[in-house]
Amino acid sequence: CTKNFEEINTDPNTATTVNPQYLLSTALVKTAYPYQNEAFLDKPAEAARYITKVRNEGDDLFGWAGKTWDGYYGALTYNKTFHDLAASNGMLQYTAISDIIKVFNFAYITDLYGDIPYSEALLSKDSSIVHPVYDQQEDIYSSLLATLTAANDTLAANTQTIDADYDLLYGGVALNWRKFANALHLRLLLRMSKKSATAYTEMQHMLNNPGKFPLFESNSDDAGLRYLGVNAIDSWPGGNLNSKATEIDKYKPSKEIVDTLLRLNDPRLPVWAAPVSSTTGYTVDANLYVGVPNAISSPYDYNGGETHISKMAPIFYANQSDLLKASMMTYAEQCFILAEVVQAGKVTVSGETAASLYNKGIAASLDAYGISATAKAAYLAQASVQYNGTLAQLITQKWIANFLKGAEGWFDQRRTGYPVFVTGPLAAISEIPSRYKYPTTEQSYNLDQYNAAVTRQGADEITTKMWYLK
Amino acid sequence: HTAPITYNYVSERVSLATALQKMEDIFHVNFNYNSATVANKYVYLEQFPQQGAFNASKIAQALQPLGLTIVQLGHSDYAIQRMTASNTITITGDEHKIINGTITNDKGEPVPGALITDQSTNKMVVADDQGHYTIEVNGATTLLIHAVGFVNKTVKAGNSAILNVQLSPDVKDLSAVVVTALGIKREEKALGYAIATLDGSKVNTVKDVNVVNSLSGKVAGVDIRSASSDPGGSVLITIRGASSIANNNQPLFVVDGVPVASANRSPNVPVGQVTVDYGSPISDVSPDDIASVTVLKGASAAALYGSRAANGVILITTKSGNGKNKKGLNVSANFSAIYDKAWQFPDFQSEFGAGDATGSVDPTNTLSTASWGPKLNDGSRHIQWNSPTDANGNKVPTDWIAYPDRVKDFYETGSTYTSNVAITGSNFRLSYTNLQNKGITPNTGLQRNNINLAAGYELSPKIKVTTNIAYTNNTSNNRPTFNRGSSGYILYTMPANINSRLLKDYWQQGQEGLQQWSQDQGSTDNPYFVAYQLTNAYNRHHVTGNVQLTMELAKGLTLMGRTGLDWYTETDESKRAVSAVQNPYGAYYIGNLFGSEQNTDFLLTYKKSLQHDFAFFVSVGGNRMDQHSNTQSQAASQLVMPGVYNISNAAAGTITNASYKASKRINSLYAMGELSYKSYAFLDLSARNDWSSALPANHNSYFYPSASLSLILSDMFRIEHSALSYAKVRLNWSKVGRDTDPYSLYNSFTFSSPDWGDVKMATFSTTLKNNNLKPEIATSYEVGTDLKFFNNRLGIEATWYTTDSRNQIIQIPTTMASGYSARIINAGEIRNRGWELAVHGTPVSGKFIWDIGANFTRNRNKVIALTDGITSYLQGTAEGMQYQVREGESLGDMYGNTWKTVPAGPYKGKELLDETGHSQNATGLIRIGNYNPDFSLGITNTFTYGHFTLNTLVDYRQGGKFFSYMFMNLLSDGRTKNTLRGRDLAHGGLAWNDGTSDRTDGMIEDGYIDDGNGNYVKNTNITDPESFYGDYYWKMHARNTFSATYVKLREVSLTYLFSKEQTGRLPISNLSISLIARNLFSWTAAGSGYDPETAMTIKSGSITPGTSSWSLPYTRSYGVKLGLNF
């Protein structure tokens, strides 16, 4: 009675295995685009005071509920499959790239939540582990850093070709991947520097061996995935292929960023924000660019309503713009990381000072947005911009440069306290949040491990400090 | 008093004409009769002699009950005549005394043809067509009165010359024959489980486009919900509750013994934004072709149909030929017209227009999509959506006027015209049905052409071939759409100052075909543009057919062989014109679907009567089912040339391709048998084994048995009481196994489409498949009774059942941190337990007849267990509402946001607001309700008086909840009347200052605030209406959830049947005309405009009951039906 059953139940639509590069493209797209999507449309944009939502303003009010992490772990699942296929074919160039993508994602998750499943994560298929333990952030960080070092070493030694078509980030140039790994390494070391005695020494070790640890050298080294603007899956989240204009209209530049840019005569302001459509009839803010304060009552009515509030600039409504990539990490950020540690006197960089690194960071950001050389020089020459040796100024410029890039603006703020933000009269808490709450589904699907993590780390609240912030 | 009859295969009930024809054939005699004399009279063949010499008196005996008699005209010529006093056969005897009288039934009506026997002399007379009789007897004797269908009665003949006798109906002899599993006809009394049968007239008087809708309220245990008021929309059916967490819980449909395509297609978002519901392929069955519908409830009745029958089976038997001996052709025709009128709308407010605030600091801010703007009809002028521009390009304020009919104006009167012609001959029936439907949404509708052929041929007396073939073409140029972006959504959310009539010309002047003109240019589509330029067409060719061969191999041994095919192919085509908000460059989608299922089966049956009143039959059979499906689609999200809808017109790189093929086979062997004793005890046993290709090799065979017992207590204990006429008890136990979808065993890779530029991306499911799956098993028990009282004038059927579904094949969710979002495993146990009660009676009888029928359904669902480590399972979400399955709770539970409450003190339990006086969500989601009713009740009344028949159906559903996202949305943007409160001083608004300006639209949320010292004080913070309604309602699912109780007068029909006398010389008969109406009256606990029945979320891939999203308005329908025979 069961003749031909195996043949009938053999899926004709799918393949049992594929070449690894087909998953390299998937892993990159699934990592970079959601990361940028969140940076623009989700909580990090409000926490970093780039965006004020004038309707459905829940995120602005910091009544943050548990946040799903399915997207990040989903990307990691593709990445792990990419890694496993590459490993079984002895393709070390791909296992190394996969490791870098893995670190990028895991670091982002632990930066958002604190303790997370790591050592037992992604093992449902291999080992039937469906209740993975939450590892301590401290342990995760040390493992991530070791993974980056190994990936950098592997790529340095490896001569196997990376398929240029499928390496959407760097077109098959292994050196660029090493630069990304090392820049990311610096980002993570800075993040944990308050808690880790070895962070600065490790940084110094890397900086002392530039041949072994190549770093970003210009904007062209940035880890950013471009948008094609052809289909929804390859388009900027604010474009009409992904969002309705009325939806994006709810996203206004925050008063904090607009006022800062106005104060500094920043040439990036018109690139990012649109002038108000009516200059008469405003109530409180006479400027041509008006940002909306976060967490106020009736934000849509602020300053007299819609026509007296700046919209986002047209590039944010487009499906594709040369100025916007799904940005994972930039050369400008690396400059600011180094400027901060040099300023603090913890690390030295050959041939650079904190001021020079600070200026390079600003210049790199201005270049990235197509600001002319004259405008750039004029900007840098202003007294308010000239390096003054304060952390507040340095982080403020880094914050501007990181406009809608990842969650970096928020992460720096919670780490350094700069820039000083107003929480807003309707905010549910009187500070900027420190973390995401764990996904609510964890209490249904992984309760014991969740409870263990909460007991160790502290209440599952957005104000709880994770290891490196304690 | 009668010889034992075979209970399993009751002899055929045929028309009298057929029986007479048979007599002519057997005995080579000739009967002369007027066709009107024999019309509409039916007999059982066994009442007539089958062999031997021709015996006229035996025929006379059979004719007596019909009020007819036989008169010899010549050697082998006879006349069949109406019985009159003159032709009454008198049987000779002594002449001593004459007794006269009338024989009547329990209703006092005459019983023509009753046989009156003088027991002392065996002399017999027959009552005439008025029930009168005259008999001569020898003094005191006893008369035995016998009439078919009545209990024999003996009366003493005393001195009286008049003796009137009333007879009681013999319920036993009227035992109904029903179609059961595998198409086997059986006596209802032999069945050990509940079965419901509806005569074809119950579904084709008030015709529904989808025949399934016609079952609503008519069968106990069956829950039917239309996804929308559109006649062509999907219909969800559950029989005895949902039993499976992951499967769709829809029953199996079987037409003439052959399973047909599952009831529902998943709604789809072909391209762009709107959701399209393509309806159910089962609606391709034309109600006019239906002879009867039988509902086999639950696993018990369905054990023989295998896996898919676990949710019950709906058996549809189509009409067939007249029978072998009927000469000539019978042509019948009928036509019906039904008009649908959009009826219930939410209570839209028309007092305030577009804007973000009544007291808005910017009086020109009147272009918002929200309805918080300035007061309308007060003589003011404001800038608005269609303001002209002055020389400087500035918009000019225009009159600020309300258009209260802005929504109603858009909808048209829907219509459905159904025409059917059927030609019936002795061994065939050919029927053609045409249906033309126009929806209430402009430019929507469907057309259906259906040809149905049923034919049979006797190759020899022992070999018979029958076939049924139906072809249906179902097309629509445009289906109504749902959810966001649909015309309904746009209209409902349109501020009151917009005149929708002006939008009819939806192209911008001078840019026809290139740029739409909309009330919210660039952000929202014009609703007419949606209706006419964003179309979703389909064209489905559907063929169902079967060929069946029955052979009598030996006495009592028959073999049936059958193969049936259900085959359909469908092309879906969606167009999006240039300038659509979601697809500014236009878009196009074309999809092809193919599905087929072939079932080939055989059944060998042996039946025999044994000594000592035993009889049995046993059948063994086998079935092979092959399913194939194949879909391909291409979507272009951008077109190059406007208006050219061809996939080659796609902008480079924008085509999304998809194709999918699937096959599945199930082989089955089964056996069933019945043992009966004295026609009052029946034991049924069945067993089936399935082999499914979709399950792993080591678990792909599964066996399931069933047993049932039926006892006719009234016969067993010889109860012959006028109060209790019939009593039956039934018991049933059964199991049904269930397999899974093909390809559920191993994970594999696909490529996502569209590509990223020219780069491929491999992907795979994040559900971890399982190569160790076992079949699901549902076990059910059922106990029931059928009782009939007062000579059948009152009948009660009651059933209690419980069904446990174990080993469910479900995708149990796992933390995504494990690498997969779910794994397919066997887990869970769901119990459904309930009562079904059907009562039917005839309270008034005589010239005026009142029949009433009621059915009551109550089902309780309980999640007994999920699996280790999992206590809650997210079945799905709709509009933020979560459908969680929790241990100890029920399927259909809805979880949503609610408000925080004061934890302690005198105000404990009152709403706790935040420091600024705004509502705040409580932590976590709470159970807000379950969408299933506590019980449902359907009541049918039929009043007959002379030529008139009035039929009504009331559908009452008590309990259950539904969450109205539409209510919540309309409220939060100030679109409904319940948002008027607080708008200005006249509506109770408070004077306040928002920090920049003085306003009069202040409101205070009701609740308490923590004053910081551990005390709770009443909130006095003033806020504006938008925040108020946004906070108080928008945040809280609980405040937008309503009781789903409703009472609907679902069907009313008034039929006038013309008599032969009235139609006179016209060559027609059975002329009838009916006035019909649907949903004449409706009462909903939730208030008008929010219909709990169609509270559904129709989104890509699913239809979710319990949460209403953007749908069509509820409709009321009127119409007329005309039927006649030639």
PDB file of N, CA, C and O in Angstrom, chain A residues 1 9 13-15 22 25-26 33 55 70 77-78 81 121-124 166 228 231 240 246 300 304 442, chain B residues 356 362 584 653 660-661 667 693 743 748-750 756-757 760 762-764 815-819 823 1026:
ATOM      1  N   CYS A   1       0.805  -1.218   0.000  1.00  0.00           N
ATOM      2  CA  CYS A   1       0.000   0.000   0.000  1.00  0.00           C
ATOM      3  C   CYS A   1       0.836   1.266   0.000  1.00  0.00           C
ATOM      4  O   CYS A   1       0.296   2.356  -0.071  1.00  0.00           O
ATOM      5  N   ASN A   9       6.157  11.943  -1.733  1.00  0.00           N
ATOM      6  CA  ASN A   9       6.394  12.916  -0.665  1.00  0.00           C
ATOM      7  C   ASN A   9       7.760  13.581  -0.766  1.00  0.00           C
ATOM      8  O   ASN A   9       8.280  14.106   0.210  1.00  0.00           O
ATOM      9  N   ASN A  13       9.749  21.269  -5.034  1.00  0.00           N
ATOM     10  CA  ASN A  13       9.891  22.727  -5.097  1.00  0.00           C
ATOM     11  C   ASN A  13      11.196  23.233  -4.515  1.00  0.00           C
ATOM     12  O   ASN A  13      11.523  24.398  -4.650  1.00  0.00           O
ATOM     13  N   THR A  14      11.900  22.352  -3.816  1.00  0.00           N
ATOM     14  CA  THR A  14      13.025  22.840  -3.030  1.00  0.00           C
ATOM     15  C   THR A  14      14.252  21.990  -3.264  1.00  0.00           C
ATOM     16  O   THR A  14      14.179  20.909  -3.852  1.00  0.00           O
ATOM     17  N   ALA A  15      15.374  22.487  -2.776  1.00  0.00           N
ATOM     18  CA  ALA A  15      16.629  21.770  -2.906  1.00  0.00           C
ATOM     19  C   ALA A  15      17.072  21.310  -1.524  1.00  0.00           C
ATOM     20  O   ALA A  15      16.839  21.998  -0.531  1.00  0.00           O
ATOM     21  N   TYR A  22      24.857  31.447  -1.809  1.00  0.00           N
ATOM     22  CA  TYR A  22      23.442  31.834  -1.893  1.00  0.00           C
ATOM     23  C   TYR A  22      22.882  32.191  -0.518  1.00  0.00           C
ATOM     24  O   TYR A  22      21.821  32.791  -0.412  1.00  0.00           O
ATOM     25  N   SER A  25      24.395  36.014   0.629  1.00  0.00           N
ATOM     26  CA  SER A  25      23.540  37.145   0.269  1.00  0.00           C
ATOM     27  C   SER A  25      22.357  37.236   1.232  1.00  0.00           C
ATOM     28  O   SER A  25      22.005  38.318   1.709  1.00  0.00           O
ATOM     29  N   THR A  26      21.764  36.085   1.546  1.00  0.00           N
ATOM     30  CA  THR A  26      20.614  36.096   2.447  1.00  0.00           C
ATOM     31  C   THR A  26      21.001  36.636   3.823  1.00  0.00           C
ATOM     32  O   THR A  26      20.314  37.497   4.390  1.00  0.00           O
ATOM     33  N   TYR A  33      19.370  45.117   6.461  1.00  0.00           N
ATOM     34  CA  TYR A  33      18.128  45.859   6.251  1.00  0.00           C
ATOM     35  C   TYR A  33      17.290  45.977   7.527  1.00  0.00           C
ATOM     36  O   TYR A  33      16.832  47.067   7.863  1.00  0.00           O
ATOM     37  N   ARG A  55       2.085  60.623  15.909  1.00  0.00           N
ATOM     38  CA  ARG A  55       0.876  59.830  16.168  1.00  0.00           C
ATOM     39  C   ARG A  55       1.333  58.442  16.588  1.00  0.00           C
ATOM     40  O   ARG A  55       2.444  58.034  16.279  1.00  0.00           O
ATOM     41  N   ASP A  70      13.064  38.018  17.177  1.00  0.00           N
ATOM     42  CA  ASP A  70      13.019  36.983  16.136  1.00  0.00           C
ATOM     43  C   ASP A  70      13.814  37.374  14.890  1.00  0.00           C
ATOM     44  O   ASP A  70      14.425  36.537  14.249  1.00  0.00           O
ATOM     45  N   THR A  77      20.151  32.517  12.191  1.00  0.00           N
ATOM     46  CA  THR A  77      19.876  31.154  11.717  1.00  0.00           C
ATOM     47  C   THR A  77      20.346  30.981  10.277  1.00  0.00           C
ATOM     48  O   THR A  77      20.998  29.997   9.936  1.00  0.00           O
ATOM     49  N   TYR A  78      20.025  31.974   9.433  1.00  0.00           N
ATOM     50  CA  TYR A  78      20.526  31.911   8.058  1.00  0.00           C
ATOM     51  C   TYR A  78      22.045  31.906   8.050  1.00  0.00           C
ATOM     52  O   TYR A  78      22.693  31.175   7.304  1.00  0.00           O
ATOM     53  N   THR A  81      23.463  28.565   9.049  1.00  0.00           N
ATOM     54  CA  THR A  81      23.355  27.588   7.958  1.00  0.00           C
ATOM     55  C   THR A  81      24.410  27.873   6.895  1.00  0.00           C
ATOM     56  O   THR A  81      25.044  26.965   6.356  1.00  0.00           O
ATOM     57  N   ALA A 121      22.391  28.890  21.868  1.00  0.00           N
ATOM     58  CA  ALA A 121      21.449  29.399  20.870  1.00  0.00           C
ATOM     59  C   ALA A 121      21.621  28.670  19.544  1.00  0.00           C
ATOM     60  O   ALA A 121      22.691  28.109  19.260  1.00  0.00           O
ATOM     61  N   LEU A 122      20.577  28.675  18.734  1.00  0.00           N
ATOM     62  CA  LEU A 122      20.588  28.173  17.351  1.00  0.00           C
ATOM     63  C   LEU A 122      20.829  26.679  17.256  1.00  0.00           C
ATOM     64  O   LEU A 122      21.280  26.179  16.245  1.00  0.00           O
ATOM     65  N   LEU A 123      20.538  25.959  18.332  1.00  0.00           N
ATOM     66  CA  LEU A 123      20.846  24.533  18.327  1.00  0.00           C
ATOM     67  C   LEU A 123      19.597  23.652  18.300  1.00  0.00           C
ATOM     68  O   LEU A 123      19.658  22.466  18.587  1.00  0.00           O
ATOM     69  N   SER A 124      18.467  24.213  17.961  1.00  0.00           N
ATOM     70  CA  SER A 124      17.251  23.406  17.891  1.00  0.00           C
ATOM     71  C   SER A 124      17.421  22.244  16.925  1.00  0.00           C
ATOM     72  O   SER A 124      17.077  21.108  17.229  1.00  0.00           O
ATOM     73  N   TYR A 166      28.088  37.873  -4.742  1.00  0.00           N
ATOM     74  CA  TYR A 166      27.252  37.545  -3.582  1.00  0.00           C
ATOM     75  C   TYR A 166      27.726  38.233  -2.311  1.00  0.00           C
ATOM     76  O   TYR A 166      27.027  38.238  -1.312  1.00  0.00           O
ATOM     77  N   LEU A 228      18.419  49.095  -3.588  1.00  0.00           N
ATOM     78  CA  LEU A 228      18.231  49.106  -5.034  1.00  0.00           C
ATOM     79  C   LEU A 228      16.990  49.908  -5.421  1.00  0.00           C
ATOM     80  O   LEU A 228      16.910  50.476  -6.503  1.00  0.00           O
ATOM     81  N   ASN A 231      12.315  46.622  -5.622  1.00  0.00           N
ATOM     82  CA  ASN A 231      11.227  45.901  -4.974  1.00  0.00           C
ATOM     83  C   ASN A 231      11.225  46.228  -3.483  1.00  0.00           C
ATOM     84  O   ASN A 231      12.220  46.704  -2.935  1.00  0.00           O
ATOM     85  N   ASN A 240       7.802  54.353  -0.861  1.00  0.00           N
ATOM     86  CA  ASN A 240       6.417  53.919  -1.027  1.00  0.00           C
ATOM     87  C   ASN A 240       6.275  52.413  -1.243  1.00  0.00           C
ATOM     88  O   ASN A 240       5.202  51.875  -1.078  1.00  0.00           O
ATOM     89  N   THR A 246       1.610  58.534   4.423  1.00  0.00           N
ATOM     90  CA  THR A 246       0.948  58.991   5.650  1.00  0.00           C
ATOM     91  C   THR A 246       1.588  58.364   6.876  1.00  0.00           C
ATOM     92  O   THR A 246       1.581  58.939   7.953  1.00  0.00           O
ATOM     93  N   TYR A 300       1.181  66.288  17.305  1.00  0.00           N
ATOM     94  CA  TYR A 300       0.796  66.686  15.936  1.00  0.00           C
ATOM     95  C   TYR A 300       0.339  68.137  15.890  1.00  0.00           C
ATOM     96  O   TYR A 300       0.284  68.739  14.835  1.00  0.00           O
ATOM     97  N   GLY A 304       1.465  74.764  16.235  1.00  0.00           N
ATOM     98  CA  GLY A 304       0.385  75.160  15.333  1.00  0.00           C
ATOM     99  C   GLY A 304       0.019  74.080  14.340  1.00  0.00           C
ATOM    100  O   GLY A 304      -0.808  74.307  13.468  1.00  0.00           O
ATOM    101  N   GLU A 442       9.201  34.885  25.386  1.00  0.00           N
ATOM    102  CA  GLU A 442      10.153  34.098  26.170  1.00  0.00           C
ATOM    103  C   GLU A 442       9.498  33.502  27.408  1.00  0.00           C
ATOM    104  O   GLU A 442       9.839  32.423  27.860  1.00  0.00           O
TER     105      GLU A 442
ATOM    106  N   ASP B 356      -7.455  68.152  13.007  1.00  0.00           N
ATOM    107  CA  ASP B 356      -6.805  67.473  14.118  1.00  0.00           C
ATOM    108  C   ASP B 356      -7.344  67.907  15.469  1.00  0.00           C
ATOM    109  O   ASP B 356      -7.087  67.262  16.473  1.00  0.00           O
ATOM    110  N   ASP B 362      -4.600  76.181  14.531  1.00  0.00           N
ATOM    111  CA  ASP B 362      -4.497  76.560  13.125  1.00  0.00           C
ATOM    112  C   ASP B 362      -5.816  76.244  12.436  1.00  0.00           C
ATOM    113  O   ASP B 362      -6.095  75.098  12.119  1.00  0.00           O
ATOM    114  N   PRO B 584       2.385  53.469  -7.471  1.00  0.00           N
ATOM    115  CA  PRO B 584       2.266  54.686  -8.279  1.00  0.00           C
ATOM    116  C   PRO B 584       2.499  54.439  -9.772  1.00  0.00           C
ATOM    117  O   PRO B 584       1.994  55.182 -10.603  1.00  0.00           O
ATOM    118  N   GLY B 653      13.286  43.962 -13.390  1.00  0.00           N
ATOM    119  CA  GLY B 653      13.651  43.488 -12.049  1.00  0.00           C
ATOM    120  C   GLY B 653      12.520  43.458 -11.052  1.00  0.00           C
ATOM    121  O   GLY B 653      12.721  43.074  -9.903  1.00  0.00           O
ATOM    122  N   TYR B 660       4.601  26.409  -7.143  1.00  0.00           N
ATOM    123  CA  TYR B 660       4.580  25.372  -6.119  1.00  0.00           C
ATOM    124  C   TYR B 660       3.793  24.184  -6.623  1.00  0.00           C
ATOM    125  O   TYR B 660       2.744  24.342  -7.246  1.00  0.00           O
ATOM    126  N   LYS B 661       4.338  23.010  -6.368  1.00  0.00           N
ATOM    127  CA  LYS B 661       3.639  21.788  -6.745  1.00  0.00           C
ATOM    128  C   LYS B 661       3.562  20.893  -5.516  1.00  0.00           C
ATOM    129  O   LYS B 661       4.494  20.863  -4.709  1.00  0.00           O
ATOM    130  N   ASN B 667      -3.895   5.642   0.587  1.00  0.00           N
ATOM    131  CA  ASN B 667      -4.544   4.384   0.264  1.00  0.00           C
ATOM    132  C   ASN B 667      -5.297   3.911   1.493  1.00  0.00           C
ATOM    133  O   ASN B 667      -4.816   4.068   2.615  1.00  0.00           O
ATOM    134  N   SER B 693       0.965   9.113   2.264  1.00  0.00           N
ATOM    135  CA  SER B 693       2.322   9.405   1.767  1.00  0.00           C
ATOM    136  C   SER B 693       2.972  10.548   2.514  1.00  0.00           C
ATOM    137  O   SER B 693       4.182  10.725   2.460  1.00  0.00           O
ATOM    138  N   TYR B 743       5.265  17.065   2.490  1.00  0.00           N
ATOM    139  CA  TYR B 743       6.575  17.723   2.670  1.00  0.00           C
ATOM    140  C   TYR B 743       6.733  18.352   4.051  1.00  0.00           C
ATOM    141  O   TYR B 743       7.307  19.418   4.197  1.00  0.00           O
ATOM    142  N   SER B 748      14.237  22.134   3.732  1.00  0.00           N
ATOM    143  CA  SER B 748      15.028  22.240   2.510  1.00  0.00           C
ATOM    144  C   SER B 748      15.059  23.698   2.052  1.00  0.00           C
ATOM    145  O   SER B 748      14.433  24.553   2.656  1.00  0.00           O
ATOM    146  N   PHE B 749      15.802  23.959   1.009  1.00  0.00           N
ATOM    147  CA  PHE B 749      16.068  25.338   0.592  1.00  0.00           C
ATOM    148  C   PHE B 749      15.207  25.763  -0.585  1.00  0.00           C
ATOM    149  O   PHE B 749      14.966  24.986  -1.507  1.00  0.00           O
ATOM    150  N   THR B 750      14.787  27.012  -0.563  1.00  0.00           N
ATOM    151  CA  THR B 750      14.158  27.603  -1.734  1.00  0.00           C
ATOM    152  C   THR B 750      14.874  28.924  -2.015  1.00  0.00           C
ATOM    153  O   THR B 750      15.663  29.394  -1.188  1.00  0.00           O
ATOM    154  N   TRP B 756      17.516  39.815  -5.290  1.00  0.00           N
ATOM    155  CA  TRP B 756      18.115  41.099  -4.911  1.00  0.00           C
ATOM    156  C   TRP B 756      18.967  41.533  -6.108  1.00  0.00           C
ATOM    157  O   TRP B 756      20.079  41.052  -6.296  1.00  0.00           O
ATOM    158  N   GLY B 757      18.391  42.397  -6.946  1.00  0.00           N
ATOM    159  CA  GLY B 757      19.083  42.718  -8.199  1.00  0.00           C
ATOM    160  C   GLY B 757      19.241  41.437  -8.997  1.00  0.00           C
ATOM    161  O   GLY B 757      18.263  40.730  -9.218  1.00  0.00           O
ATOM    162  N   LYS B 760      20.881  35.904  -6.272  1.00  0.00           N
ATOM    163  CA  LYS B 760      19.906  34.978  -5.690  1.00  0.00           C
ATOM    164  C   LYS B 760      20.068  34.952  -4.174  1.00  0.00           C
ATOM    165  O   LYS B 760      21.170  35.142  -3.643  1.00  0.00           O
ATOM    166  N   ALA B 762      19.107  32.325  -1.101  1.00  0.00           N
ATOM    167  CA  ALA B 762      18.507  31.063  -0.659  1.00  0.00           C
ATOM    168  C   ALA B 762      17.825  31.304   0.678  1.00  0.00           C
ATOM    169  O   ALA B 762      18.265  32.132   1.486  1.00  0.00           O
ATOM    170  N   THR B 763      16.764  30.605   0.889  1.00  0.00           N
ATOM    171  CA  THR B 763      16.057  30.764   2.146  1.00  0.00           C
ATOM    172  C   THR B 763      15.467  29.421   2.544  1.00  0.00           C
ATOM    173  O   THR B 763      15.504  28.453   1.778  1.00  0.00           O
ATOM    174  N   PHE B 764      14.997  29.344   3.761  1.00  0.00           N
ATOM    175  CA  PHE B 764      14.362  28.100   4.214  1.00  0.00           C
ATOM    176  C   PHE B 764      13.379  28.446   5.321  1.00  0.00           C
ATOM    177  O   PHE B 764      13.424  29.526   5.884  1.00  0.00           O
ATOM    178  N   THR B 815      11.446  29.423  21.111  1.00  0.00           N
ATOM    179  CA  THR B 815      12.105  30.724  21.057  1.00  0.00           C
ATOM    180  C   THR B 815      12.962  30.789  19.802  1.00  0.00           C
ATOM    181  O   THR B 815      13.654  29.820  19.461  1.00  0.00           O
ATOM    182  N   MET B 816      12.896  31.906  19.102  1.00  0.00           N
ATOM    183  CA  MET B 816      13.692  32.055  17.883  1.00  0.00           C
ATOM    184  C   MET B 816      15.180  31.944  18.208  1.00  0.00           C
ATOM    185  O   MET B 816      15.990  31.635  17.340  1.00  0.00           O
ATOM    186  N   ALA B 817      15.507  32.169  19.478  1.00  0.00           N
ATOM    187  CA  ALA B 817      16.904  32.040  19.888  1.00  0.00           C
ATOM    188  C   ALA B 817      17.407  30.615  19.705  1.00  0.00           C
ATOM    189  O   ALA B 817      18.607  30.370  19.656  1.00  0.00           O
ATOM    190  N   SER B 818      16.496  29.670  19.597  1.00  0.00           N
ATOM    191  CA  SER B 818      16.910  28.282  19.355  1.00  0.00           C
ATOM    192  C   SER B 818      17.248  28.064  17.886  1.00  0.00           C
ATOM    193  O   SER B 818      17.657  26.992  17.491  1.00  0.00           O
ATOM    194  N   GLY B 819      17.025  29.089  17.057  1.00  0.00           N
ATOM    195  CA  GLY B 819      17.338  28.987  15.634  1.00  0.00           C
ATOM    196  C   GLY B 819      16.100  28.758  14.786  1.00  0.00           C
ATOM    197  O   GLY B 819      16.114  28.987  13.596  1.00  0.00           O
ATOM    198  N   ARG B 823       8.734  24.063  15.912  1.00  0.00           N
ATOM    199  CA  ARG B 823       9.030  22.728  15.406  1.00  0.00           C
ATOM    200  C   ARG B 823       7.714  21.975  15.290  1.00  0.00           C
ATOM    201  O   ARG B 823       6.808  22.146  16.090  1.00  0.00           O
ATOM    202  N   GLU B1026      -9.115  63.989  21.198  1.00  0.00           N
ATOM    203  CA  GLU B1026      -8.314  62.990  20.490  1.00  0.00           C
ATOM    204  C   GLU B1026      -7.508  62.138  21.460  1.00  0.00           C
ATOM    205  O   GLU B1026      -7.445  60.929  21.343  1.00  0.00           O
TER     206      GLU B1026
END
